[in-house]
mmCIF file of C-alpha atoms in Angstrom:
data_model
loop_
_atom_site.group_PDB
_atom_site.id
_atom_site.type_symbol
_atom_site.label_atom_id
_atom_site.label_comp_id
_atom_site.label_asym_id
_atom_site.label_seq_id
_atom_site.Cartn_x
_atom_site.Cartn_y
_atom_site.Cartn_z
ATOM 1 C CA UNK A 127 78.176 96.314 85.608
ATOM 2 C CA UNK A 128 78.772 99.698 86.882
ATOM 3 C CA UNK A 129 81.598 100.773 87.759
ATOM 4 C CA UNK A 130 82.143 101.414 91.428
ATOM 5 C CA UNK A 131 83.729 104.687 90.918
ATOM 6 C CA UNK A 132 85.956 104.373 94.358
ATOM 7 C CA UNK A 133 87.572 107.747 94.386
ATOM 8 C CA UNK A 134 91.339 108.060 94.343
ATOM 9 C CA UNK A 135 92.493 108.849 97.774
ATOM 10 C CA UNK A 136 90.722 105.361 98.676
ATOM 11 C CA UNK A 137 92.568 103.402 96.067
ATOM 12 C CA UNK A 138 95.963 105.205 97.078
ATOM 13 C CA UNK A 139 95.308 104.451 100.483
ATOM 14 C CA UNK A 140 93.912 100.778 100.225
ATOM 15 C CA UNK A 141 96.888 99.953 97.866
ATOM 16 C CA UNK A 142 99.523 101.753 100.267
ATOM 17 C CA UNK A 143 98.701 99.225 102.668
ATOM 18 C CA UNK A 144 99.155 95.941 100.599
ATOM 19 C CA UNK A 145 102.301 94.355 101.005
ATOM 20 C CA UNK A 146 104.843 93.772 97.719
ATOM 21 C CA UNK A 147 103.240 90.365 96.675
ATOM 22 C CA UNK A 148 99.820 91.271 96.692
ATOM 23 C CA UNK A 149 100.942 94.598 94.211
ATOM 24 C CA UNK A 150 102.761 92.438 91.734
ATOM 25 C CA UNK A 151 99.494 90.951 91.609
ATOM 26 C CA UNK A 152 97.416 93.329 90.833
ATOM 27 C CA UNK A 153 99.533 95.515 88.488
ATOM 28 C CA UNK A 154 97.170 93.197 85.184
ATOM 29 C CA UNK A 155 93.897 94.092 87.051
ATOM 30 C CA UNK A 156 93.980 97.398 84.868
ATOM 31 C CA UNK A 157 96.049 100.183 83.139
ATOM 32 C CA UNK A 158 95.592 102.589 85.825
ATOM 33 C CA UNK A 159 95.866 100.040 89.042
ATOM 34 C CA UNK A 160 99.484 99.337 86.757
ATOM 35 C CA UNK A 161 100.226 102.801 86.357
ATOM 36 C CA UNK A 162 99.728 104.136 90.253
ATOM 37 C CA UNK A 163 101.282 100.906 91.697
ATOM 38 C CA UNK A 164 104.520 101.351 89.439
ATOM 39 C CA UNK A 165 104.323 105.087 90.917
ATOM 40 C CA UNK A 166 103.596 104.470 93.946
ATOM 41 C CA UNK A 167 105.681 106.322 96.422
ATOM 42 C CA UNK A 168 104.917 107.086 100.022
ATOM 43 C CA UNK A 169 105.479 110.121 101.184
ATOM 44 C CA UNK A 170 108.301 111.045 103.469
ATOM 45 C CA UNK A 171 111.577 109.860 104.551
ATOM 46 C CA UNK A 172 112.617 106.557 105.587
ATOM 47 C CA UNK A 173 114.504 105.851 108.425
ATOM 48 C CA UNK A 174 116.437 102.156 108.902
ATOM 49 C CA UNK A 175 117.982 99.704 111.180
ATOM 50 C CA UNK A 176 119.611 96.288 111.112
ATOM 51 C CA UNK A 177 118.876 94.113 113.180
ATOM 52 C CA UNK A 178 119.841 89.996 113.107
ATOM 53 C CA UNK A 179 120.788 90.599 109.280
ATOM 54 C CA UNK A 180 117.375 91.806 108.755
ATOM 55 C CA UNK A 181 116.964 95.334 107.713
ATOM 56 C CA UNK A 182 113.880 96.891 109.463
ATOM 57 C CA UNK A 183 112.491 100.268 107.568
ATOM 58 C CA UNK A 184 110.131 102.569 108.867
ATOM 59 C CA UNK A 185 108.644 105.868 107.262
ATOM 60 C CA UNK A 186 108.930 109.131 108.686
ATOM 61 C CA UNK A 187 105.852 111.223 107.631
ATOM 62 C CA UNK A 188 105.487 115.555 107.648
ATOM 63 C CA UNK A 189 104.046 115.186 110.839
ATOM 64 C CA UNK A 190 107.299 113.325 112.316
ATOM 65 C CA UNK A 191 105.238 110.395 113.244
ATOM 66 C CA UNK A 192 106.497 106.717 112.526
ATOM 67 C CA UNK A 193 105.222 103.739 110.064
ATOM 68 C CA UNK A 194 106.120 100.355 109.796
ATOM 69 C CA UNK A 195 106.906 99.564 106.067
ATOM 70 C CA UNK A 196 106.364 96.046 105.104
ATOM 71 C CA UNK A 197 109.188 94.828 103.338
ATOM 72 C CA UNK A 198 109.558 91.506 102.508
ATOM 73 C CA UNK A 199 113.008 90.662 100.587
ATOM 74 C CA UNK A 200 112.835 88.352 97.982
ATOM 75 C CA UNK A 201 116.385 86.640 95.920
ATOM 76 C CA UNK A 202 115.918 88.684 93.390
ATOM 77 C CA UNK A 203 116.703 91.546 95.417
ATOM 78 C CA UNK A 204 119.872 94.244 95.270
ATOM 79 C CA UNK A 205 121.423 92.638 98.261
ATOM 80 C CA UNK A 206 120.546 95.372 100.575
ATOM 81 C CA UNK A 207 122.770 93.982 103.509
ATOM 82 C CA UNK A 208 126.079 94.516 101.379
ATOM 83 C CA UNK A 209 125.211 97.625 100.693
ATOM 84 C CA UNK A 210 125.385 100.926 102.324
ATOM 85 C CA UNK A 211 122.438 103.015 102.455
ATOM 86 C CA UNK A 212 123.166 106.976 101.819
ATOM 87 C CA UNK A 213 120.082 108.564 102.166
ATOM 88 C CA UNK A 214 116.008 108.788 101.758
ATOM 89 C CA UNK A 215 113.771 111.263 100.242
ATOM 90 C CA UNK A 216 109.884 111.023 99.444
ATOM 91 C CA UNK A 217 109.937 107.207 99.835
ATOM 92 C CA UNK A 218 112.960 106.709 97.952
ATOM 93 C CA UNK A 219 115.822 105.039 99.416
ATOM 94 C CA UNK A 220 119.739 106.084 98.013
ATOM 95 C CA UNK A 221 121.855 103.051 97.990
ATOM 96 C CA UNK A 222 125.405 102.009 97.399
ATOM 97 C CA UNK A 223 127.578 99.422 96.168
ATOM 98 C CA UNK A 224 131.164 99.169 95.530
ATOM 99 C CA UNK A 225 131.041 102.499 93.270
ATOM 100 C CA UNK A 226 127.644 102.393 92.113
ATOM 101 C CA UNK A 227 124.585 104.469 93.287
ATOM 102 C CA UNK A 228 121.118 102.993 93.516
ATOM 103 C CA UNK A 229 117.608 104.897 93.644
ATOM 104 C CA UNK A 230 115.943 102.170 95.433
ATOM 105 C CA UNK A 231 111.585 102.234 95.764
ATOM 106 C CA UNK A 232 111.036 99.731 98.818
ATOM 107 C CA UNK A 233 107.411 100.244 97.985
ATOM 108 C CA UNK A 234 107.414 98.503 94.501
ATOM 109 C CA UNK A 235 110.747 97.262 94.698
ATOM 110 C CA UNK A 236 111.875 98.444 91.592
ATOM 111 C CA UNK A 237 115.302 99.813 91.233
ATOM 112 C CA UNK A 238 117.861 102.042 88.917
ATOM 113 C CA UNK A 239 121.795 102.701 88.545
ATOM 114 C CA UNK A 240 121.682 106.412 89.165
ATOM 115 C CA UNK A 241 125.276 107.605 89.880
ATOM 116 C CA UNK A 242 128.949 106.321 89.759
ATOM 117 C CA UNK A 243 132.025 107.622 92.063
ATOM 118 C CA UNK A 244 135.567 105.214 91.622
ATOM 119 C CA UNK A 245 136.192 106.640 95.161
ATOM 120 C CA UNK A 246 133.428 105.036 96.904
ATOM 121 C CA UNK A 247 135.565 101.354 96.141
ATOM 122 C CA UNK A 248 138.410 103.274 98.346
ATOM 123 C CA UNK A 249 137.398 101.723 101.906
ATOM 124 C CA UNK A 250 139.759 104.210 103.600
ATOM 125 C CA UNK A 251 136.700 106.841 103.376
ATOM 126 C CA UNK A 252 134.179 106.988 106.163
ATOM 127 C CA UNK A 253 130.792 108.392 104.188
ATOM 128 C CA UNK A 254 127.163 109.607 105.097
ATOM 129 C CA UNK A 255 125.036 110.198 102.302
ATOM 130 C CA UNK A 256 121.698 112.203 102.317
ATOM 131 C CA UNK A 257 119.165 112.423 99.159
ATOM 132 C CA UNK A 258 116.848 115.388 98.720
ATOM 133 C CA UNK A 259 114.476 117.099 96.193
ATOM 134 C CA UNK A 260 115.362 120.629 94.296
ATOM 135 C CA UNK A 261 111.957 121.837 93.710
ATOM 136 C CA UNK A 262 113.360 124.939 91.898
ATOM 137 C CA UNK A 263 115.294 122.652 89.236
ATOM 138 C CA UNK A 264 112.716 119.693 89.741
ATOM 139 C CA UNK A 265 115.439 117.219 90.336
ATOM 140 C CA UNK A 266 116.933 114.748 93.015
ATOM 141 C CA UNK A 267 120.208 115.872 94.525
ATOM 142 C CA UNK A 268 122.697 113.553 96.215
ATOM 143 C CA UNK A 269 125.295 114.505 98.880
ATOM 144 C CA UNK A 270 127.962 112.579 100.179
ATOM 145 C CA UNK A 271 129.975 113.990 103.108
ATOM 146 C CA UNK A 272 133.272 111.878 102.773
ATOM 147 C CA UNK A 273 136.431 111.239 105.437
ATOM 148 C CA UNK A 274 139.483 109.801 104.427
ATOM 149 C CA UNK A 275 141.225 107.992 107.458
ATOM 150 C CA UNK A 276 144.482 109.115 106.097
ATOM 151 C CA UNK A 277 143.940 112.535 106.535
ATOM 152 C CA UNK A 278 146.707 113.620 104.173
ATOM 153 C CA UNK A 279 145.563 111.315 101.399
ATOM 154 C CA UNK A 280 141.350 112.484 100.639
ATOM 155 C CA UNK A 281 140.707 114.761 103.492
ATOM 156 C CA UNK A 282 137.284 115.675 104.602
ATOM 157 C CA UNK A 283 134.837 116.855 101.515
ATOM 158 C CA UNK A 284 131.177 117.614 100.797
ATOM 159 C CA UNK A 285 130.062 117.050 97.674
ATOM 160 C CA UNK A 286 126.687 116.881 95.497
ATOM 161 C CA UNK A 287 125.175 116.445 92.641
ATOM 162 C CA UNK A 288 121.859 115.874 90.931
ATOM 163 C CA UNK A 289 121.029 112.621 89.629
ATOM 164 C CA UNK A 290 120.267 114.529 85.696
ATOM 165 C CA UNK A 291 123.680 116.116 85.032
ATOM 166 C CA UNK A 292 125.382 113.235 87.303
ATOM 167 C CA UNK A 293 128.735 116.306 88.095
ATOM 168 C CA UNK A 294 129.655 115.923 91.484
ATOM 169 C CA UNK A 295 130.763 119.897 93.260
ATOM 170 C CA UNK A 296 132.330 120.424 95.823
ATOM 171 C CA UNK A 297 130.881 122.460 98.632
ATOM 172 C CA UNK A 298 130.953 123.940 101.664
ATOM 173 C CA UNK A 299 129.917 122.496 105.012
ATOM 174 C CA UNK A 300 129.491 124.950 107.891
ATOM 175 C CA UNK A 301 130.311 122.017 110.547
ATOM 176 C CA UNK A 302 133.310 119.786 111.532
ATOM 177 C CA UNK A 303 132.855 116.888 108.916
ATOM 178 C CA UNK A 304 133.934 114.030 111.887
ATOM 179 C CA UNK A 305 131.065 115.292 114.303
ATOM 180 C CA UNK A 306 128.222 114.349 111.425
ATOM 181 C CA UNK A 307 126.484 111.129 112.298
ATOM 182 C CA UNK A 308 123.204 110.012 110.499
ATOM 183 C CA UNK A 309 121.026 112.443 108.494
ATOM 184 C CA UNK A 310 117.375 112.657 107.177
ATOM 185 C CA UNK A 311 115.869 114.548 104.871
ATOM 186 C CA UNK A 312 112.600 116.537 106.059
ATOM 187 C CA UNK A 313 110.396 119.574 104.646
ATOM 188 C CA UNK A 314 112.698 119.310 101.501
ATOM 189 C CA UNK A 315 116.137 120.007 103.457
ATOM 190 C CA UNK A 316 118.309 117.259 104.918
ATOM 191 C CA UNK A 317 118.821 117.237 108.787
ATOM 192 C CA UNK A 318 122.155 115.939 110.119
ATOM 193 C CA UNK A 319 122.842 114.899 114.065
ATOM 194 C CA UNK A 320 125.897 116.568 114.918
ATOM 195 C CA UNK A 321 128.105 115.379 118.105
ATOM 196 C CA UNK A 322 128.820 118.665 120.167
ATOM 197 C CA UNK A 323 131.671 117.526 122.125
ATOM 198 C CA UNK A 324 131.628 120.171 125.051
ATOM 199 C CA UNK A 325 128.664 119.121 125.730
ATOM 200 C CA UNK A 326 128.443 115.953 125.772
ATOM 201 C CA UNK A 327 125.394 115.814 123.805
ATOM 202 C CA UNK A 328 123.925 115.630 120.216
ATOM 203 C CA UNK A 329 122.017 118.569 118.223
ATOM 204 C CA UNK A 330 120.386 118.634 114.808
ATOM 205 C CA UNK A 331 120.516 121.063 112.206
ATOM 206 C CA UNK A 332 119.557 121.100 108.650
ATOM 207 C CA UNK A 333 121.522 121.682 105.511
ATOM 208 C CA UNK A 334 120.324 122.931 102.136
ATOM 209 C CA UNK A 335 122.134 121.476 99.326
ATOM 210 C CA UNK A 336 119.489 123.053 97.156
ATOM 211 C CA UNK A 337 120.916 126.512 98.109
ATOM 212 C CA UNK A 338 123.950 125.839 97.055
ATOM 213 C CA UNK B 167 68.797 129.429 110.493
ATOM 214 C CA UNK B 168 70.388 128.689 114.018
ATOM 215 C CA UNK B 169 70.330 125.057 115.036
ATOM 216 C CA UNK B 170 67.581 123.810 117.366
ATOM 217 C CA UNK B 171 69.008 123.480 121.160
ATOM 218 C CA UNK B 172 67.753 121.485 124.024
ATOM 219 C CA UNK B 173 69.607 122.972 127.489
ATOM 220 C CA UNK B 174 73.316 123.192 126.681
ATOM 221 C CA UNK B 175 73.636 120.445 123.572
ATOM 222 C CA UNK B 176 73.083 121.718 120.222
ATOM 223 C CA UNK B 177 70.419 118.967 118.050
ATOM 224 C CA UNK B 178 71.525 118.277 114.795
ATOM 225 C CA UNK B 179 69.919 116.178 111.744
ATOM 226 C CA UNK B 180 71.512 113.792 109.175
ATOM 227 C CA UNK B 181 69.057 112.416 105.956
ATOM 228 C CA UNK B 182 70.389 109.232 104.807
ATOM 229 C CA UNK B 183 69.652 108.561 101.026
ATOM 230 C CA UNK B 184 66.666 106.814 101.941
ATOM 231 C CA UNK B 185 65.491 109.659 103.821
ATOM 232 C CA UNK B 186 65.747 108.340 107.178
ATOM 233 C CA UNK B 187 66.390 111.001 109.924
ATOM 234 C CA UNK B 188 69.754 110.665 112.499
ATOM 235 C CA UNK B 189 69.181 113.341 114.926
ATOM 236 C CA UNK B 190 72.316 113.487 117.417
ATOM 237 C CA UNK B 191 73.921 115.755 119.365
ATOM 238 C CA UNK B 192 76.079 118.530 117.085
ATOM 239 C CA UNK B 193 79.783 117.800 118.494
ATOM 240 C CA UNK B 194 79.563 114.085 117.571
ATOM 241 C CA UNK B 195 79.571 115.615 114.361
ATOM 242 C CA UNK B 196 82.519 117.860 114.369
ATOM 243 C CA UNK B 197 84.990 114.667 113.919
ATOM 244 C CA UNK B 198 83.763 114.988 110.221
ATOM 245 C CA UNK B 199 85.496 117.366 108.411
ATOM 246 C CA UNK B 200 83.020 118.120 105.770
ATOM 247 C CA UNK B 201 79.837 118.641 108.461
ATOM 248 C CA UNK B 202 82.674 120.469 110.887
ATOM 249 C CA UNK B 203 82.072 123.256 107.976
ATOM 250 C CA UNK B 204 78.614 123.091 107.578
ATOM 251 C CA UNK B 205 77.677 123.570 110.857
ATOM 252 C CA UNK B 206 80.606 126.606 111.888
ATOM 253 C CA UNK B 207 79.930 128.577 108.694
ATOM 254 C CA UNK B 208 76.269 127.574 107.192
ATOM 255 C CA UNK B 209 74.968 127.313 110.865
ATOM 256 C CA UNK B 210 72.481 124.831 109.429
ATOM 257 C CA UNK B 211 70.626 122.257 111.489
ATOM 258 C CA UNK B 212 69.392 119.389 108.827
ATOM 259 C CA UNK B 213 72.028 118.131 106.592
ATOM 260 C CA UNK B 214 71.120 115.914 103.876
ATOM 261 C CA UNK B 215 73.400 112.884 103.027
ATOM 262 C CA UNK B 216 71.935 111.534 99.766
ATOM 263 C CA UNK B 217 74.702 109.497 98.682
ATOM 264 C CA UNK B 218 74.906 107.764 101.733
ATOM 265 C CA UNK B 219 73.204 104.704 102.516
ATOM 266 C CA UNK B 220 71.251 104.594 105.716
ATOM 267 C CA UNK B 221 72.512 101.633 107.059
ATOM 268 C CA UNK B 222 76.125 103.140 106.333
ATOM 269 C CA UNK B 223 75.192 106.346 107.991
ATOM 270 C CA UNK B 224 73.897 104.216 111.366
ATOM 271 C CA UNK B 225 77.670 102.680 111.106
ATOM 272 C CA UNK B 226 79.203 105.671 110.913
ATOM 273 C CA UNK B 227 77.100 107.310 113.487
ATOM 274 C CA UNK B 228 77.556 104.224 116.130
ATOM 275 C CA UNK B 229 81.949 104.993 115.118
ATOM 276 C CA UNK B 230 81.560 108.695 116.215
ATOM 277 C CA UNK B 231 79.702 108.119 119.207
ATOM 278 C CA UNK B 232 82.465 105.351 120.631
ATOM 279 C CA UNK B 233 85.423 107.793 119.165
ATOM 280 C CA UNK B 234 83.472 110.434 121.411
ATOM 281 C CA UNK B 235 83.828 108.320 124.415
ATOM 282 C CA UNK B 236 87.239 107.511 123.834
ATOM 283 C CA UNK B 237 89.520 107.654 127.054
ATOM 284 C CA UNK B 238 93.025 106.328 127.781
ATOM 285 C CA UNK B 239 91.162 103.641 130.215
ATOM 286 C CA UNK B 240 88.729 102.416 127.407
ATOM 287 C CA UNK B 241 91.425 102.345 125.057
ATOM 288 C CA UNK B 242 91.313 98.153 124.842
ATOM 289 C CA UNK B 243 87.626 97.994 124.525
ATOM 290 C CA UNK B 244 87.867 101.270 121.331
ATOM 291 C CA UNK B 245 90.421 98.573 119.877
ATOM 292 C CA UNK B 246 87.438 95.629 120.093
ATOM 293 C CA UNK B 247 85.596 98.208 118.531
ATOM 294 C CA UNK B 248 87.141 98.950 115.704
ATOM 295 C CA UNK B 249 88.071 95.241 114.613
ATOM 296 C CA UNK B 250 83.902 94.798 114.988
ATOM 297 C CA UNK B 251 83.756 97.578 113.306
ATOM 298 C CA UNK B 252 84.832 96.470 109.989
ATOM 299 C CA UNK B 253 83.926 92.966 110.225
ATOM 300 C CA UNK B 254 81.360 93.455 107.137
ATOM 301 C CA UNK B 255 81.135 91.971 104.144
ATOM 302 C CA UNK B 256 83.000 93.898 101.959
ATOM 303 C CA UNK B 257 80.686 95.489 99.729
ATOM 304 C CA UNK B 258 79.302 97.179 103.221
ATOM 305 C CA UNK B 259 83.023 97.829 104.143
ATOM 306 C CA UNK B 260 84.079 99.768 100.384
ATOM 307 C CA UNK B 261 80.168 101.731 101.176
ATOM 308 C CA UNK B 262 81.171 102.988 104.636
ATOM 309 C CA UNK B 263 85.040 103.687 103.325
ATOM 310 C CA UNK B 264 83.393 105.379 100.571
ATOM 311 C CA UNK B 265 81.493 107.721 102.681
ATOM 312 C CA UNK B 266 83.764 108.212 105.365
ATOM 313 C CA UNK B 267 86.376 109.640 102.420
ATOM 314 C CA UNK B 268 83.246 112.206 101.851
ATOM 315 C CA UNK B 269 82.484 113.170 104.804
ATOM 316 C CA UNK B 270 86.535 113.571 105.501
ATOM 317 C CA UNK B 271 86.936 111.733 108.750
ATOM 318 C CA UNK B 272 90.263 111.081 108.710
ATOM 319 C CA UNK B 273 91.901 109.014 111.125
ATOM 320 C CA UNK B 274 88.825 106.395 110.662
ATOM 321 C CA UNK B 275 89.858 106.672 106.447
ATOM 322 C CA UNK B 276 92.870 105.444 107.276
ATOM 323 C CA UNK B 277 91.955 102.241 109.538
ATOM 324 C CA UNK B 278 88.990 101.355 106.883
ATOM 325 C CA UNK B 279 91.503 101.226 103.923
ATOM 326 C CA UNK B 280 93.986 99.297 105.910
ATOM 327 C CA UNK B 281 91.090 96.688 106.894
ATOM 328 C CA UNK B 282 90.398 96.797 102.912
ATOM 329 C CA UNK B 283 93.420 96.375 102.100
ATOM 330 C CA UNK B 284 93.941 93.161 104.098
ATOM 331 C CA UNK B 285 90.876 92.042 103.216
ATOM 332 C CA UNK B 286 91.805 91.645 99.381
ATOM 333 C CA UNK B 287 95.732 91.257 99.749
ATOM 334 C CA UNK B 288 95.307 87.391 99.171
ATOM 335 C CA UNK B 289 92.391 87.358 96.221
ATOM 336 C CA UNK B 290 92.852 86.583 92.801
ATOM 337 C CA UNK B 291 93.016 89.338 90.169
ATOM 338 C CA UNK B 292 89.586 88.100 88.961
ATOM 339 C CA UNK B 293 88.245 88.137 92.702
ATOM 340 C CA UNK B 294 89.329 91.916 93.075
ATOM 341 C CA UNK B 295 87.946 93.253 89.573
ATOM 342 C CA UNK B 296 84.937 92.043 90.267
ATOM 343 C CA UNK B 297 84.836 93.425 94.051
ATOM 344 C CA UNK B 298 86.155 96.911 92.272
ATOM 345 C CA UNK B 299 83.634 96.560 89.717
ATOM 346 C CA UNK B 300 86.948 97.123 86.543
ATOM 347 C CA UNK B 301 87.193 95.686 83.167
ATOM 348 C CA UNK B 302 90.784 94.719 82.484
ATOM 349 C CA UNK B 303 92.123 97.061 79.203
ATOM 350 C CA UNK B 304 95.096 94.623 79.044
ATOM 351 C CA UNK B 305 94.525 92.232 76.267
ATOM 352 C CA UNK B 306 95.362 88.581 77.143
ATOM 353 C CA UNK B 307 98.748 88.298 76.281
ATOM 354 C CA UNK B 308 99.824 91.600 78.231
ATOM 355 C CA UNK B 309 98.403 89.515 81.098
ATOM 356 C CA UNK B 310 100.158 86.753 80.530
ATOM 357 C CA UNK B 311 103.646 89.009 80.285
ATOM 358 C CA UNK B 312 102.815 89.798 84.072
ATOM 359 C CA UNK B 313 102.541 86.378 85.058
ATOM 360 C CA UNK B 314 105.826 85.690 83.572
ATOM 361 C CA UNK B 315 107.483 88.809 85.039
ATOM 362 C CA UNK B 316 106.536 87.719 88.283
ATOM 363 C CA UNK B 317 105.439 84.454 88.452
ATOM 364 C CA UNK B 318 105.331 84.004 92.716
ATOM 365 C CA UNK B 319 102.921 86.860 92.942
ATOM 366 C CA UNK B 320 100.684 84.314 91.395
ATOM 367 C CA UNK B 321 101.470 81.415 93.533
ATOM 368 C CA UNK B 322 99.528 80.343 96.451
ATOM 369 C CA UNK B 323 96.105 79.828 97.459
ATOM 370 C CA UNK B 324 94.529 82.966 95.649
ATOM 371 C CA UNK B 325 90.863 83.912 97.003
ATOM 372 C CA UNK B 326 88.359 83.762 94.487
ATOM 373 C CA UNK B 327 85.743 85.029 97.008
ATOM 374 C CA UNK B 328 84.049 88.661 96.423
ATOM 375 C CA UNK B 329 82.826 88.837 100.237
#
């Protein structure tokens, strides 16, 4: 029989919108349906919510518009409600767990230990995370902006690193660590919502660990 | 060569690959990316789809007209639509997903791959190989190692249906 020669944007596409189960499946159909669906990534970061002990994740494409992304837990499973989840970049999810770091694909499911910090067991520290994409060094760099509630004891820090060398550095951070709330990372730089307290009101502006 | 006008409406002619003629009215047209070009910058007026099935092309031609028509009140009955739409068997469905990919109409891409998509989410392996038209490369017992890996994918009432 002939083959049907389905170009590859329809194959991404088709298999982009098959849930987890259906994947696993079809990972034997062939060597190349294998290979994309153990790549497969979607593009853009991923935003999160819990709600009812159910963690709801939707993707947040270039053009700032919103997907649902079926995730369906199964016991296998990291157990994503114990954890705390730093960060998102091109479909990837940051996670972590007593002092380990996670690069987490909801898509496939498929996980890795990336990163270790004994500080992170210290639940005195107050951290957001953020996960982004050095194009000029081709690798994944983590941040974690960290507040110690004793301020005398750990202070306020920024620090990153990229997920091949694994050093943490220290750097700067041009805003008041306590106003950061929740980040994301867009166009390759990660956003952070700041709270402005003159004004009452919240602003966003972006960060470039990759400059650094 | 100009394209052929009646009043205000510029005439334009699709060839199927059976060499049927479509002649409709040039801004239908402009939702496809690749024609879009053709007619701005080649100025042509007959455009000849070989690789694209006639009774595809009527489809596809029956999807721009209702997008055309599309208005925040008629938004409901656009929805019927598009469920109708792709209610084909599926070799029909993977032809018109096919050509809509070509002729780069993109928000429609999108809605056909998510109605092929969950129209082969519950088949069996076999089912979708055959509906893909692929010869496994894995030799038996690399299959098997799947099954074991992940045994529940394989549960359930798989669909052995091509259709």
């Amino acid at each position: 029989m002939a083959d049907l020669d389905l170009p590859n944007e329809i194959t991404t596409i088709v298999l982009s919108n098959l849930p987890v189960k259906s994947l696993l499946r079809f990972k034997c159909i062939s060597k190349p349906w294998n290979s994309w669906i153990s790549s497969r990534r979607r593009q853009g970061a991923i935003a999160w919510n819990s709600w009812n002990s159910t963690l709801f994740f939707r993707f947040i494409n270039q053009q700032l518009t919103l997907d649902e992304l079926n995730y369906t837990s199964s016991d296998d499973d990291i157990y994503l409600l114990s954890c705390s989840l730093l960060g998102s970049c091109d479909g990837l999810i940051l996670i972590n767990r007593n002092e380990h770091i996670y690069l987490w694909n909801p898509t496939t499911q498929f996980y890795t230990k990336v990163l270790e910090l004994d500080r992170l067991n210290d639940d005195g520290y107050s951290i957001r995370g953020g996960l982004c994409f050095d194009s000029s060094k081709n690798v994944y760099k983590a941040v974690l902006i960290m507040r110690h509630q004793t301020p005398d004891y750990g202070g306020e820090f920024v620090i990153v690193t990229s997920l091949k060398d694994k050093r943490w550095r220290t750097v700067k951070f041009p805003y008041d660590i306590c106003s950061v709330c929740d980040g994301i990372t867009l166009h390759g730089r990660l956003h952070y919502r700041l709270r402005v307290k003159k004004k009452d009101e919240s602003m966003w502006d972006s960060f470039g660990p990759c400059k650094v | 060569m100009a394209s052929s006008t009646t009043g205000e409406k510029k005439i334009l002619t699709l060839k199927g690959g059976d060499n049927e003629e479509f002649i409709l009215e040039e801004s239908l047209v402009l939702q496809s990316e690749l024609l879009k070009n053709m007619v701005k910058e080649e100025r042509v007026s007959s455009i000849p789809l070989p690789s694209i099935k006639s009774k595809t092309l009527v489809k596809i031609i029956e999807y721009l007209k209702k997008h055309a028509e599309l208005t925040p009140s008629n938004k409901e009955e656009f929805k019927n639509f598009e469920k109708e739409f792709v209610n084909v068997v599926l070799e029909e469905l993977l032809d018109i997903t096919v050509a809509v990919n070509y002729l780069k109409i993109n928000g429609l891409l999108e809605f056909c791959c998510q109605a092929v998509a969950d129209r082969i989410k519950d088949k069996s392996v076999e089912a979708v190989r055959k509906i893909f038209r692929i010869e496994s490369d894995f030799t038996p017992e690399e299959e098997s190692e799947f099954r074991k890996e992940t045994p529940e994918a394989f549960e359930g009432d798989l669909d052995d249906t091509t259709n």
